[in-house]
mmCIF file of C-alpha atoms in Angstrom:
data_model
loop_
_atom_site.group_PDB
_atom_site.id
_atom_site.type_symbol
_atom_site.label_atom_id
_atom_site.label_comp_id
_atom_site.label_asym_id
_atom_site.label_seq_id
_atom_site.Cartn_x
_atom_site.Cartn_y
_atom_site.Cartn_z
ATOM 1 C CA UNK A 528 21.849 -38.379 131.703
ATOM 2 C CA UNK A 529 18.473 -39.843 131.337
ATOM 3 C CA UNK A 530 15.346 -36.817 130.417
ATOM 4 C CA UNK A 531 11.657 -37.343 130.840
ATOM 5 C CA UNK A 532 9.155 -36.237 128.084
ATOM 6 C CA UNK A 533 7.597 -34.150 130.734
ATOM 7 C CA UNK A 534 11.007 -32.768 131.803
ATOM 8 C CA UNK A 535 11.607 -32.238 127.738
ATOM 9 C CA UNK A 536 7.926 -30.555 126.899
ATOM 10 C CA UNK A 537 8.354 -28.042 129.945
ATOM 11 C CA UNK A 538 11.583 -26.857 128.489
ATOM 12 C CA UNK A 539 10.792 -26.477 124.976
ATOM 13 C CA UNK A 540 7.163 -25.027 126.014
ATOM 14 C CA UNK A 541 5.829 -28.396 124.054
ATOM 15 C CA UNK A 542 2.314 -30.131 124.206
ATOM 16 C CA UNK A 543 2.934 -34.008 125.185
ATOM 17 C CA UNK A 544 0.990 -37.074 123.150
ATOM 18 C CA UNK A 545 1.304 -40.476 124.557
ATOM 19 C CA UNK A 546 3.262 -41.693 127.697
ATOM 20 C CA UNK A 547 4.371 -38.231 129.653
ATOM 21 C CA UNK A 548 7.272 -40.449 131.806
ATOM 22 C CA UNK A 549 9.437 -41.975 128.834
ATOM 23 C CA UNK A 550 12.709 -41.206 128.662
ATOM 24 C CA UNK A 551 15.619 -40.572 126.892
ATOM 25 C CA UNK A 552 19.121 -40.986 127.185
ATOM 26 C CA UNK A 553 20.652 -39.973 123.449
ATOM 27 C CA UNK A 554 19.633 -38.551 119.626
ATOM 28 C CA UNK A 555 18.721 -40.066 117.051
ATOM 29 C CA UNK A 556 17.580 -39.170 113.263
ATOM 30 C CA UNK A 557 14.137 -40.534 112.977
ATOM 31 C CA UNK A 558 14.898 -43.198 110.336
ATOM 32 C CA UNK A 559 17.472 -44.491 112.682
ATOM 33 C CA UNK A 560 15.509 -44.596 115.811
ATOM 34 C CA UNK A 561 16.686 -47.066 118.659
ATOM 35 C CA UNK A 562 14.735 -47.004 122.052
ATOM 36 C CA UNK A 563 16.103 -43.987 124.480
ATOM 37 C CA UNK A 564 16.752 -42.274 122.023
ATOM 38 C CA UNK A 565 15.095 -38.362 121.150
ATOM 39 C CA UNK A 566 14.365 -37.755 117.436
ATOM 40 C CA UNK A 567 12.747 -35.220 115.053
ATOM 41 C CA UNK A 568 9.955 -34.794 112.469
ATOM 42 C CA UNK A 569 10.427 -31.318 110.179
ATOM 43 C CA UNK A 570 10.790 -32.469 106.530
ATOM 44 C CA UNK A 571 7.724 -33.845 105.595
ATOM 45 C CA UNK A 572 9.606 -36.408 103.438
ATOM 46 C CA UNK A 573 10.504 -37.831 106.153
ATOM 47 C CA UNK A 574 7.023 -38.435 107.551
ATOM 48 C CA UNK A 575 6.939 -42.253 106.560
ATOM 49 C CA UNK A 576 9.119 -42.782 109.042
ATOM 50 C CA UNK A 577 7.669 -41.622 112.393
ATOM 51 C CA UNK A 578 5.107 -44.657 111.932
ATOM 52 C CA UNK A 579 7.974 -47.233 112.552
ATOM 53 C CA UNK A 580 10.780 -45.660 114.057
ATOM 54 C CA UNK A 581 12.036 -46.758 117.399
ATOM 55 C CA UNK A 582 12.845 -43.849 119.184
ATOM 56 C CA UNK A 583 11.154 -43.208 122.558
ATOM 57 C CA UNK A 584 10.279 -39.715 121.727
ATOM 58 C CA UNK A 585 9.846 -37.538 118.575
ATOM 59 C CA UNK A 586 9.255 -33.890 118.443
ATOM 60 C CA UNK A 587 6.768 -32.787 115.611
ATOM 61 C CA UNK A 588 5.412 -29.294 114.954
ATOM 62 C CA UNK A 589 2.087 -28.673 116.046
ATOM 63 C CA UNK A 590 0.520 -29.284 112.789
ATOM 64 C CA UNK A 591 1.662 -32.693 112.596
ATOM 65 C CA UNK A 592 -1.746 -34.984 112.288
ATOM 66 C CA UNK A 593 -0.597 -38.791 112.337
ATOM 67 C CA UNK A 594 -2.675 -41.242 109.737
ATOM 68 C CA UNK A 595 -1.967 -44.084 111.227
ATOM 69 C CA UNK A 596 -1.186 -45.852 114.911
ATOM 70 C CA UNK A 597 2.379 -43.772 115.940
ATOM 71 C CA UNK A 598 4.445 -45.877 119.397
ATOM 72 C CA UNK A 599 6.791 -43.072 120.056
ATOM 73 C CA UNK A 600 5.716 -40.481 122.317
ATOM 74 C CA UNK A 601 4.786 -37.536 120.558
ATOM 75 C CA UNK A 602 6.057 -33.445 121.534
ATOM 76 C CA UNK A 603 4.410 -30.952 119.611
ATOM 77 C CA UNK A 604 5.844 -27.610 119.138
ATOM 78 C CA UNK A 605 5.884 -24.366 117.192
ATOM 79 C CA UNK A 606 9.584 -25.795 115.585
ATOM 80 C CA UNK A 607 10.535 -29.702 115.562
ATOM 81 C CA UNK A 608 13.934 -28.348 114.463
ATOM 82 C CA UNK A 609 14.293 -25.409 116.760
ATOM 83 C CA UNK A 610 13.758 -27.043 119.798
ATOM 84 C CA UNK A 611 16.034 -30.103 119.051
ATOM 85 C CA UNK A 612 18.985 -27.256 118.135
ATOM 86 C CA UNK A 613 17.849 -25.639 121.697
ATOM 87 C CA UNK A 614 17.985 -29.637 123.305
ATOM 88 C CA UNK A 615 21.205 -30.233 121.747
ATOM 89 C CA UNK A 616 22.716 -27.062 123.383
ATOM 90 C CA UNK A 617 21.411 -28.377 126.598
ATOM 91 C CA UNK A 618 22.845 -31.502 125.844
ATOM 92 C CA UNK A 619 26.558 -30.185 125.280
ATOM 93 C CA UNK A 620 26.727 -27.700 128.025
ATOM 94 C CA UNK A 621 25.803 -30.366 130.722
ATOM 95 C CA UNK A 622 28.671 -32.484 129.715
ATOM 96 C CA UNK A 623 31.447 -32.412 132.266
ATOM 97 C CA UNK A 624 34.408 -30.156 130.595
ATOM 98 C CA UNK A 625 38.278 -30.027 131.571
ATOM 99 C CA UNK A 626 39.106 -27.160 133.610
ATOM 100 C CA UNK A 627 42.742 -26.021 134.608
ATOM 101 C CA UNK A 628 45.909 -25.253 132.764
ATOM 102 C CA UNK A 629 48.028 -28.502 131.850
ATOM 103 C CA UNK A 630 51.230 -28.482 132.977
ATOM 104 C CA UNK A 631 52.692 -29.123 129.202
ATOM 105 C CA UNK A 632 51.152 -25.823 127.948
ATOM 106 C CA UNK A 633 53.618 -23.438 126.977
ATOM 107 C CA UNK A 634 52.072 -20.176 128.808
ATOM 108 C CA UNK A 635 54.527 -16.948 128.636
ATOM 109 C CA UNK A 636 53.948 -15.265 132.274
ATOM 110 C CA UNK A 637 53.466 -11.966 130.032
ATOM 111 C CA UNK A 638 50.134 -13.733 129.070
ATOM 112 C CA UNK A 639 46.960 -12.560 130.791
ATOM 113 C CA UNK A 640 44.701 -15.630 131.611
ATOM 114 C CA UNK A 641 40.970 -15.245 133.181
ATOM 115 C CA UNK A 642 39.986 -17.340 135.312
ATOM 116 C CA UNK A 643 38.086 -20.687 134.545
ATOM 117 C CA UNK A 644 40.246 -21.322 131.825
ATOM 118 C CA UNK A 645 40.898 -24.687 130.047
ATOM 119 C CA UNK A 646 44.597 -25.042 128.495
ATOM 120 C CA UNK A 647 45.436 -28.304 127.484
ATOM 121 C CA UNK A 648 48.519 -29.764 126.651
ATOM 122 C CA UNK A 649 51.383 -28.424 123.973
ATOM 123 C CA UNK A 650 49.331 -25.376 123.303
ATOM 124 C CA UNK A 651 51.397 -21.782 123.396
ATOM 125 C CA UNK A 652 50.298 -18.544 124.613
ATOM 126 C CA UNK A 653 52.944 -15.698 123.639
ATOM 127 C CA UNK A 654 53.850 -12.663 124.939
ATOM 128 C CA UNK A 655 51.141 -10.196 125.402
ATOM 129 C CA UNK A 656 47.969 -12.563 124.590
ATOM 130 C CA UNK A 657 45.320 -12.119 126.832
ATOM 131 C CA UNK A 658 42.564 -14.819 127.277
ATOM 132 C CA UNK A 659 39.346 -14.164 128.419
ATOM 133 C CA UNK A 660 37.081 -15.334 131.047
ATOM 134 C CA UNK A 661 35.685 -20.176 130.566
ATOM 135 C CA UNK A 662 37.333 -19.914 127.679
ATOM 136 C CA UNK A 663 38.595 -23.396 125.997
ATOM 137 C CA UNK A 664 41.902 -23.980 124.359
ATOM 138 C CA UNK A 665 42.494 -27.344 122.856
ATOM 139 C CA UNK A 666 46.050 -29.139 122.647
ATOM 140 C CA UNK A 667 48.387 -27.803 120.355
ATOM 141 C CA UNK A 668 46.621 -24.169 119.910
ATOM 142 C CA UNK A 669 49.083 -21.679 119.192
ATOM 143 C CA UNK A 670 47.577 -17.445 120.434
ATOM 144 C CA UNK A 671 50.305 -15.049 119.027
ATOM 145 C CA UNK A 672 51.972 -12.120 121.119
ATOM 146 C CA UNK A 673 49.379 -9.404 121.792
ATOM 147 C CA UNK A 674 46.807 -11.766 120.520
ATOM 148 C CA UNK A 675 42.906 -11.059 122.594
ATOM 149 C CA UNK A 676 40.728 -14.188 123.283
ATOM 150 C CA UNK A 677 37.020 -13.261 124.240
ATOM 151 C CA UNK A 678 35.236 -15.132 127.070
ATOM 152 C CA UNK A 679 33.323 -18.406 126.719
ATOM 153 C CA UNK A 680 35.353 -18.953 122.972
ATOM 154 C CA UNK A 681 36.783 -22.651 121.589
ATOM 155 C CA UNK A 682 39.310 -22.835 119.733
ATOM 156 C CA UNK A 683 39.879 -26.527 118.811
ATOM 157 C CA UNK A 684 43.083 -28.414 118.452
ATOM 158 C CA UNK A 685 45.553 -27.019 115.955
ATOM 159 C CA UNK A 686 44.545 -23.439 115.406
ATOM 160 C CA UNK A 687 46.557 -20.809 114.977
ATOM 161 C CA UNK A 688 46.142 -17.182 116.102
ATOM 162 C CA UNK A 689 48.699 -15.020 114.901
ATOM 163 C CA UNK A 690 50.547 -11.835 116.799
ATOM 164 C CA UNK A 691 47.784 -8.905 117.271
ATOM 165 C CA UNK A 692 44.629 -10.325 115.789
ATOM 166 C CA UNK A 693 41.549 -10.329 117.908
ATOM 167 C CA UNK A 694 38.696 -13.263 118.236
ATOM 168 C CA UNK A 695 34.989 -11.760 120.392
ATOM 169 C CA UNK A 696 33.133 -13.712 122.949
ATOM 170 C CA UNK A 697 31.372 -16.604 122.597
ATOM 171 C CA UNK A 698 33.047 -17.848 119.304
ATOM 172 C CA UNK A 699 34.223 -21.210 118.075
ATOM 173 C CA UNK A 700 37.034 -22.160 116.053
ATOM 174 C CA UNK A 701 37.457 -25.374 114.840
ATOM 175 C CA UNK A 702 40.604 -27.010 114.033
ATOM 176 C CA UNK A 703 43.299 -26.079 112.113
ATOM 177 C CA UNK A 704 41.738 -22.724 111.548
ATOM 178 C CA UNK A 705 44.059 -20.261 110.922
ATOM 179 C CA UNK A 706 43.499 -16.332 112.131
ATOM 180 C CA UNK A 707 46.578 -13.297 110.615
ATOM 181 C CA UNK A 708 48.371 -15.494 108.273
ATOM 182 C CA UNK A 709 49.859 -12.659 105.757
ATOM 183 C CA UNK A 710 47.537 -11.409 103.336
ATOM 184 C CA UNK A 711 48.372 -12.260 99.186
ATOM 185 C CA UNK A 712 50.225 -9.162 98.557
ATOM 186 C CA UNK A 713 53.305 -8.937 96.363
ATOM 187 C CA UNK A 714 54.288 -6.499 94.241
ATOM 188 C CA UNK A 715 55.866 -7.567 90.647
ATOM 189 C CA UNK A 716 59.738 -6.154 90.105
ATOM 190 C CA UNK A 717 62.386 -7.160 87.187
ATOM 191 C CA UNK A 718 63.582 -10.072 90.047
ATOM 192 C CA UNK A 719 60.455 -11.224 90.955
ATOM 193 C CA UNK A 720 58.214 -10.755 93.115
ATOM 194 C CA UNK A 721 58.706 -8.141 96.144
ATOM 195 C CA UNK A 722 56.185 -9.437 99.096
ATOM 196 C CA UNK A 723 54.565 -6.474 100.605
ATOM 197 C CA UNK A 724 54.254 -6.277 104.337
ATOM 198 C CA UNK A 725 50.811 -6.907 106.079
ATOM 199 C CA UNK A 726 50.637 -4.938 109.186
ATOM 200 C CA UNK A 727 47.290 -5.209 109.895
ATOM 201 C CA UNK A 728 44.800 -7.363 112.020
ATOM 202 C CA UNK A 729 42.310 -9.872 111.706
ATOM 203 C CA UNK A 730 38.582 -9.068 114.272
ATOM 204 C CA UNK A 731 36.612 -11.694 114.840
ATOM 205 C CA UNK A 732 34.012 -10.467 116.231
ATOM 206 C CA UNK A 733 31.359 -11.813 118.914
ATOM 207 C CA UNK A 734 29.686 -15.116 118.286
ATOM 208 C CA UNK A 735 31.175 -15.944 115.222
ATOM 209 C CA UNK A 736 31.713 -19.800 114.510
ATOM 210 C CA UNK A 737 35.152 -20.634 111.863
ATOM 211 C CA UNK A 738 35.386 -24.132 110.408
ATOM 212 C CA UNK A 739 37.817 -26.606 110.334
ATOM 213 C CA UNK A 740 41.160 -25.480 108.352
ATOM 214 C CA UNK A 741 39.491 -22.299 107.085
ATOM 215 C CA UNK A 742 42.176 -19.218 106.545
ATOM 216 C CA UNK A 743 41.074 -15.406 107.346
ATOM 217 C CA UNK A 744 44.239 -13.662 106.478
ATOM 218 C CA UNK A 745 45.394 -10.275 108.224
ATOM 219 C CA UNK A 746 44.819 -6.984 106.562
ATOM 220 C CA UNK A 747 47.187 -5.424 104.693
ATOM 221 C CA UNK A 748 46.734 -1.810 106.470
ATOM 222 C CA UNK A 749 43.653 -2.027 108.868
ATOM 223 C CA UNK A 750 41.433 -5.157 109.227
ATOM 224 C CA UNK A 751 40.080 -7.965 108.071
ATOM 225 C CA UNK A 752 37.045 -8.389 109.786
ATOM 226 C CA UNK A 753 34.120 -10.859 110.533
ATOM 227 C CA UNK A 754 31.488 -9.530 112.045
ATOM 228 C CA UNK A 755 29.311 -10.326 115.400
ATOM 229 C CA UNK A 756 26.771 -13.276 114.248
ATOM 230 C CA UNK A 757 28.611 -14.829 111.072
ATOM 231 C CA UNK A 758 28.844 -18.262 110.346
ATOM 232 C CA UNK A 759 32.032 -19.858 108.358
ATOM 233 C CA UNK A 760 32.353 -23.274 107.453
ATOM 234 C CA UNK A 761 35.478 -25.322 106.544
ATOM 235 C CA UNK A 762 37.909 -24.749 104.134
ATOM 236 C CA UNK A 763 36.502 -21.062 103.390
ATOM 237 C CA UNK A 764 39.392 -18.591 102.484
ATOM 238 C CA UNK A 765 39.089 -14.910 103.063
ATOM 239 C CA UNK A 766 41.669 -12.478 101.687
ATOM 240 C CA UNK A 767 43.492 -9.512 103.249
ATOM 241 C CA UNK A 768 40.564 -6.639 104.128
ATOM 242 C CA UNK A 769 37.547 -8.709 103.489
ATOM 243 C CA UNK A 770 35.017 -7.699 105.551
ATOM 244 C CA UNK A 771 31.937 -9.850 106.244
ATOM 245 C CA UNK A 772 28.407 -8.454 106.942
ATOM 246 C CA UNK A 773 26.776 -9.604 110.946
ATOM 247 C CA UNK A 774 24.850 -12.999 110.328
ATOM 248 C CA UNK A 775 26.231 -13.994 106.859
ATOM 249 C CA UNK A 776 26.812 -17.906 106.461
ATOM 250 C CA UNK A 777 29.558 -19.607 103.997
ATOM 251 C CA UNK A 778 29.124 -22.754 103.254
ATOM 252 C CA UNK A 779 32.504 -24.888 102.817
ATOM 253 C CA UNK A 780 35.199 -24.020 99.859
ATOM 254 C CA UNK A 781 33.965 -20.494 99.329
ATOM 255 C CA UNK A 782 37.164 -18.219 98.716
ATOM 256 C CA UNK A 783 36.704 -14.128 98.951
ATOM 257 C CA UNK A 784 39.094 -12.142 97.304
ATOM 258 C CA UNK A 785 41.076 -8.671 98.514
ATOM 259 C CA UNK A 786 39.440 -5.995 100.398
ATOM 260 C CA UNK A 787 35.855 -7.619 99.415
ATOM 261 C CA UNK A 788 32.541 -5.829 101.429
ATOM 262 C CA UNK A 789 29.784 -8.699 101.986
ATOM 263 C CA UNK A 790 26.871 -7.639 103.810
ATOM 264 C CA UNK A 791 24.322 -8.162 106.806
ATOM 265 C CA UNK A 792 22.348 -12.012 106.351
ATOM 266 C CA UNK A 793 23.436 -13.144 103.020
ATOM 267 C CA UNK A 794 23.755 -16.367 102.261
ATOM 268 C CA UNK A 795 26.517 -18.052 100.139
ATOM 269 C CA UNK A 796 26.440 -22.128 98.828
ATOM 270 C CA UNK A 797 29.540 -24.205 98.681
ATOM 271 C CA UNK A 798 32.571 -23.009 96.163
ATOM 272 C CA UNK A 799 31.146 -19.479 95.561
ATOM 273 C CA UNK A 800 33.872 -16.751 94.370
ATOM 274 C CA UNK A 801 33.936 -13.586 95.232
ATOM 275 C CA UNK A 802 35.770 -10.661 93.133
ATOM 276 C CA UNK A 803 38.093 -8.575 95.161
ATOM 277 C CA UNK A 804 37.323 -4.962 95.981
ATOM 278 C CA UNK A 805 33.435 -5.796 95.118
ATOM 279 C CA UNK A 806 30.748 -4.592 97.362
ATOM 280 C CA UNK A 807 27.928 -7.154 97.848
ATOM 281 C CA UNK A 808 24.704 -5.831 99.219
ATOM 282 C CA UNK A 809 22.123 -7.488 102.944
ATOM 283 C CA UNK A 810 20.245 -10.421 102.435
ATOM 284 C CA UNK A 811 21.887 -11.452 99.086
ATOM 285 C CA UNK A 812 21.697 -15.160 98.354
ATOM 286 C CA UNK A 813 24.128 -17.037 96.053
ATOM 287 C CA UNK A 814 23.783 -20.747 94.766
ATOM 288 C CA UNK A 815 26.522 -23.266 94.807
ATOM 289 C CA UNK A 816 29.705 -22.709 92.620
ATOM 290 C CA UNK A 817 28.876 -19.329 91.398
ATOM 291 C CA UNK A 818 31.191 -16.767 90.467
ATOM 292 C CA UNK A 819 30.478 -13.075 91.588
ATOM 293 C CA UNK A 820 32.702 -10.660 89.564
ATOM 294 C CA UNK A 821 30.834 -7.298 90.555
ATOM 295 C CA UNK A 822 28.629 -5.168 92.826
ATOM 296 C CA UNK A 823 25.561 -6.515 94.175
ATOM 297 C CA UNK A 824 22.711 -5.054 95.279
ATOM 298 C CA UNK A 825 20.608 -6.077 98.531
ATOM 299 C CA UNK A 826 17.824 -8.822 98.274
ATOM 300 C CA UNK A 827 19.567 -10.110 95.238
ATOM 301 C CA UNK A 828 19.379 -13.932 94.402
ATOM 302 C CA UNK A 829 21.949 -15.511 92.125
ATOM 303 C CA UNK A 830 23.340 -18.223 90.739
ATOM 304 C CA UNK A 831 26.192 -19.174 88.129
ATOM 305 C CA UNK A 832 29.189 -17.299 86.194
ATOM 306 C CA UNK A 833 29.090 -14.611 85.902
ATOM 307 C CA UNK A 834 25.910 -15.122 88.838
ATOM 308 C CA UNK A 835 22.512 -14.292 87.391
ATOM 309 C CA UNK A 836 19.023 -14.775 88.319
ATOM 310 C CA UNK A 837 18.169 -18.269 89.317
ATOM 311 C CA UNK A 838 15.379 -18.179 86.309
ATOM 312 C CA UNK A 839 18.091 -16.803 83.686
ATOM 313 C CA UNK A 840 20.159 -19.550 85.017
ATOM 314 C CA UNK A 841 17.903 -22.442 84.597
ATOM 315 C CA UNK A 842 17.300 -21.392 80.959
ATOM 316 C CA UNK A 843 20.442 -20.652 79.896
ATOM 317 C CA UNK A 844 21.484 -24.154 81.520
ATOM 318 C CA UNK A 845 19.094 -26.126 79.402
ATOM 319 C CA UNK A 846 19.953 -24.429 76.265
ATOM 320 C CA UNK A 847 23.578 -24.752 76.728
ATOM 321 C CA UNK A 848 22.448 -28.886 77.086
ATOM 322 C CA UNK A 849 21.420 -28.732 73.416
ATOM 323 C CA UNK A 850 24.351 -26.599 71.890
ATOM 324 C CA UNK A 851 26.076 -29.227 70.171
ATOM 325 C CA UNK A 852 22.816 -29.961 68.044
ATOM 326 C CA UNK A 853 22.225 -26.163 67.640
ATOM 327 C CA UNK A 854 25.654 -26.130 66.059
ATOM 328 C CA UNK A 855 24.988 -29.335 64.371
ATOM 329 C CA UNK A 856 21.943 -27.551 62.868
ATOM 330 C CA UNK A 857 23.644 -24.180 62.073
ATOM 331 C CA UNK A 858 25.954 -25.966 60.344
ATOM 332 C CA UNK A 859 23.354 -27.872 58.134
ATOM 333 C CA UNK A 860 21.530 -24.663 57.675
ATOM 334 C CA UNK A 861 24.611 -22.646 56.613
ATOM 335 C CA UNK A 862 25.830 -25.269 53.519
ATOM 336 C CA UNK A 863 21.807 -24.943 52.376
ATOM 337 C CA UNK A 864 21.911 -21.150 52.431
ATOM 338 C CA UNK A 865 25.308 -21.630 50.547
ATOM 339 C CA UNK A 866 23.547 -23.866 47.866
ATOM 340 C CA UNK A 867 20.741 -21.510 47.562
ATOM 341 C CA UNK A 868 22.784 -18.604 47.129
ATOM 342 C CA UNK A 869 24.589 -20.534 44.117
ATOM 343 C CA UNK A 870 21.434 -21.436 42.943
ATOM 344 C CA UNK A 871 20.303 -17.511 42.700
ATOM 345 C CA UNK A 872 24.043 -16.706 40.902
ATOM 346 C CA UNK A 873 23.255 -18.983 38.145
#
């Protein structure tokens, strides 16, 4: 599919500079520019490039003033990166998609399937699931008995939905995702371990995107749930009863323990723990690798363990640079306090 910049600025409400009929045919980043292709100006470290690169068009926000001579033609609007997020939807929903049921799916005929369903091959629907309206399911997806599918949802090849758990509308699951896997829950006896059951339920709520190979396990009594909005990335584990705040984003190798509350719009970096039965407050932000071992309140921002302010964290990381010459110095100063103290004796 070929786009005009015309045909582009119209549908991103954009102001045109240069040549209103070039086209494009693909994406590009800006530093990798080829002709046809559609790139993107935001990061003003990034400026250098726009004089050189050889993509056909290049969306910049409105405050964008060139310096020197630019070839590309030039979109200006309120939010370079907005509207190439908004193209790039375009982009993907006017792909042809696969539509129909393939005959190797293994579909129970207790299964309730809507209609403009994709089932590709080797995936199984049990007993009971019901799958809602254009909804996608890649090979080798497994949907447990009594398992509910929203409408317009993905789940990618290889994930696993177990029996009862419920995924919203409009979601995507990436592969090898799995949704109800049992909970950690064993209880300690003179044999062993005794594994307690998990009867509960995973909810995945509405619009909700899970990444690749991440694990939301099934509630112990009750649910484990991820609310409308949230955003999951891969290899994030959540334990039995979590429940995650609307609009919260985890980036990748996060891990949440039990029955963990996480509010509305926070925001967690890659590797962050999370304490079990802790109740984090909206609109808390956590840096990278940090450890969160109690309550938080709202509007808190924090970073390393035991999480502290950012500020608190900077300092104590540079001091804790220059603690083997502190105790190289402590030591020093100890054996002349010693010698003084002999001194006074005699």
């Amino acid at each position: 599919m070929e786009f005009s910049a015309k045909q582009i600025a119209e549908y991103i409400q954009g102001v045109i500079i240069g040549d209103e009929n070039a086209t494009v045919h693909t994406f590009a980043k800006i530093e990798e520019g080829i002709p046809g292709a559609l790139s993107f100006l935001s990061n003003p470290k990034y400026t250098h490039f726009i004089y050189n690169t050889q993509s056909s068009i290049v969306l910049v926000n409105k405050d964008f003033e060139p310096e020197h001579e630019i070839k590309a033609t030039l979109i200006k609007v309120d939010n370079a990166y907005e509207s190439l997020a908004k193209l790039m939807t375009l982009y993907e929903m006017s792909k042809p998609k696969k539509t129909g049921i393939d005959p190797l799916a293994s579909i129970s005929p207790k299964a309730k399937i809507g209609n403009n369903v994709y089932i590709g091959p080797f995936a199984c629907i049990e007993d009971g699931a019901e799958i809602g309206d254009n909804s996608y399911i890649h090979p080798h997806v497994t949907i447990g008995s009594h398992a509910k599918i929203g409408e317009n949802t993905t789940l990618y090849p290889q994930v696993t939905i177990y029996h009862d758990c419920r995924v919203g509308n409009n979601c995507i699951i990436h592969a090898g995702a799995v949704i109800g896997a049992d909970g950690f829950g064993f209880a300690p006896s003179p044999e062993g371990y005794e594994k307690i059951p998990q009867i509960g339920i995973t909810i995945i709520e509405d619009n909700v995107e899970v990444g690749a190979n991440t694990c939301i396990d099934r509630a112990t009594m009750g649910a484990t749930i991820v609310h409308k909005g949230a955003k999951l990335d891969n290899l994030i584990q959540l334990a039995h009863n979590v429940e995650v705040g609307s609009h919260t984003v985890m980036a990748s190798q996060g891990g949440v323990a039990g029955s963990a509350k996480i509010g509305e719009w926070c925001m967690f970096g890659g590797q962050v723990g999370i304490a079990g039965h802790i109740k984090i407050g909206d609109h808390v932000t956590v840096g990278a690798q940090s450890g969160i071992p109690g309550n938080t309140k709202s509007g808190s921002t924090l970073m390393g363990y035991p999480a502290i302010e950012p500020k608190q964290f900077a300092r104590s990381s540079a001091i804790f640079k220059k603690l083997p010459d502190m105790y190289t110095e402590l030591g020093r100063l100890q054996k002349e306090i010693e010698e003084l103290k002999k001194q006074l004796n005699k």
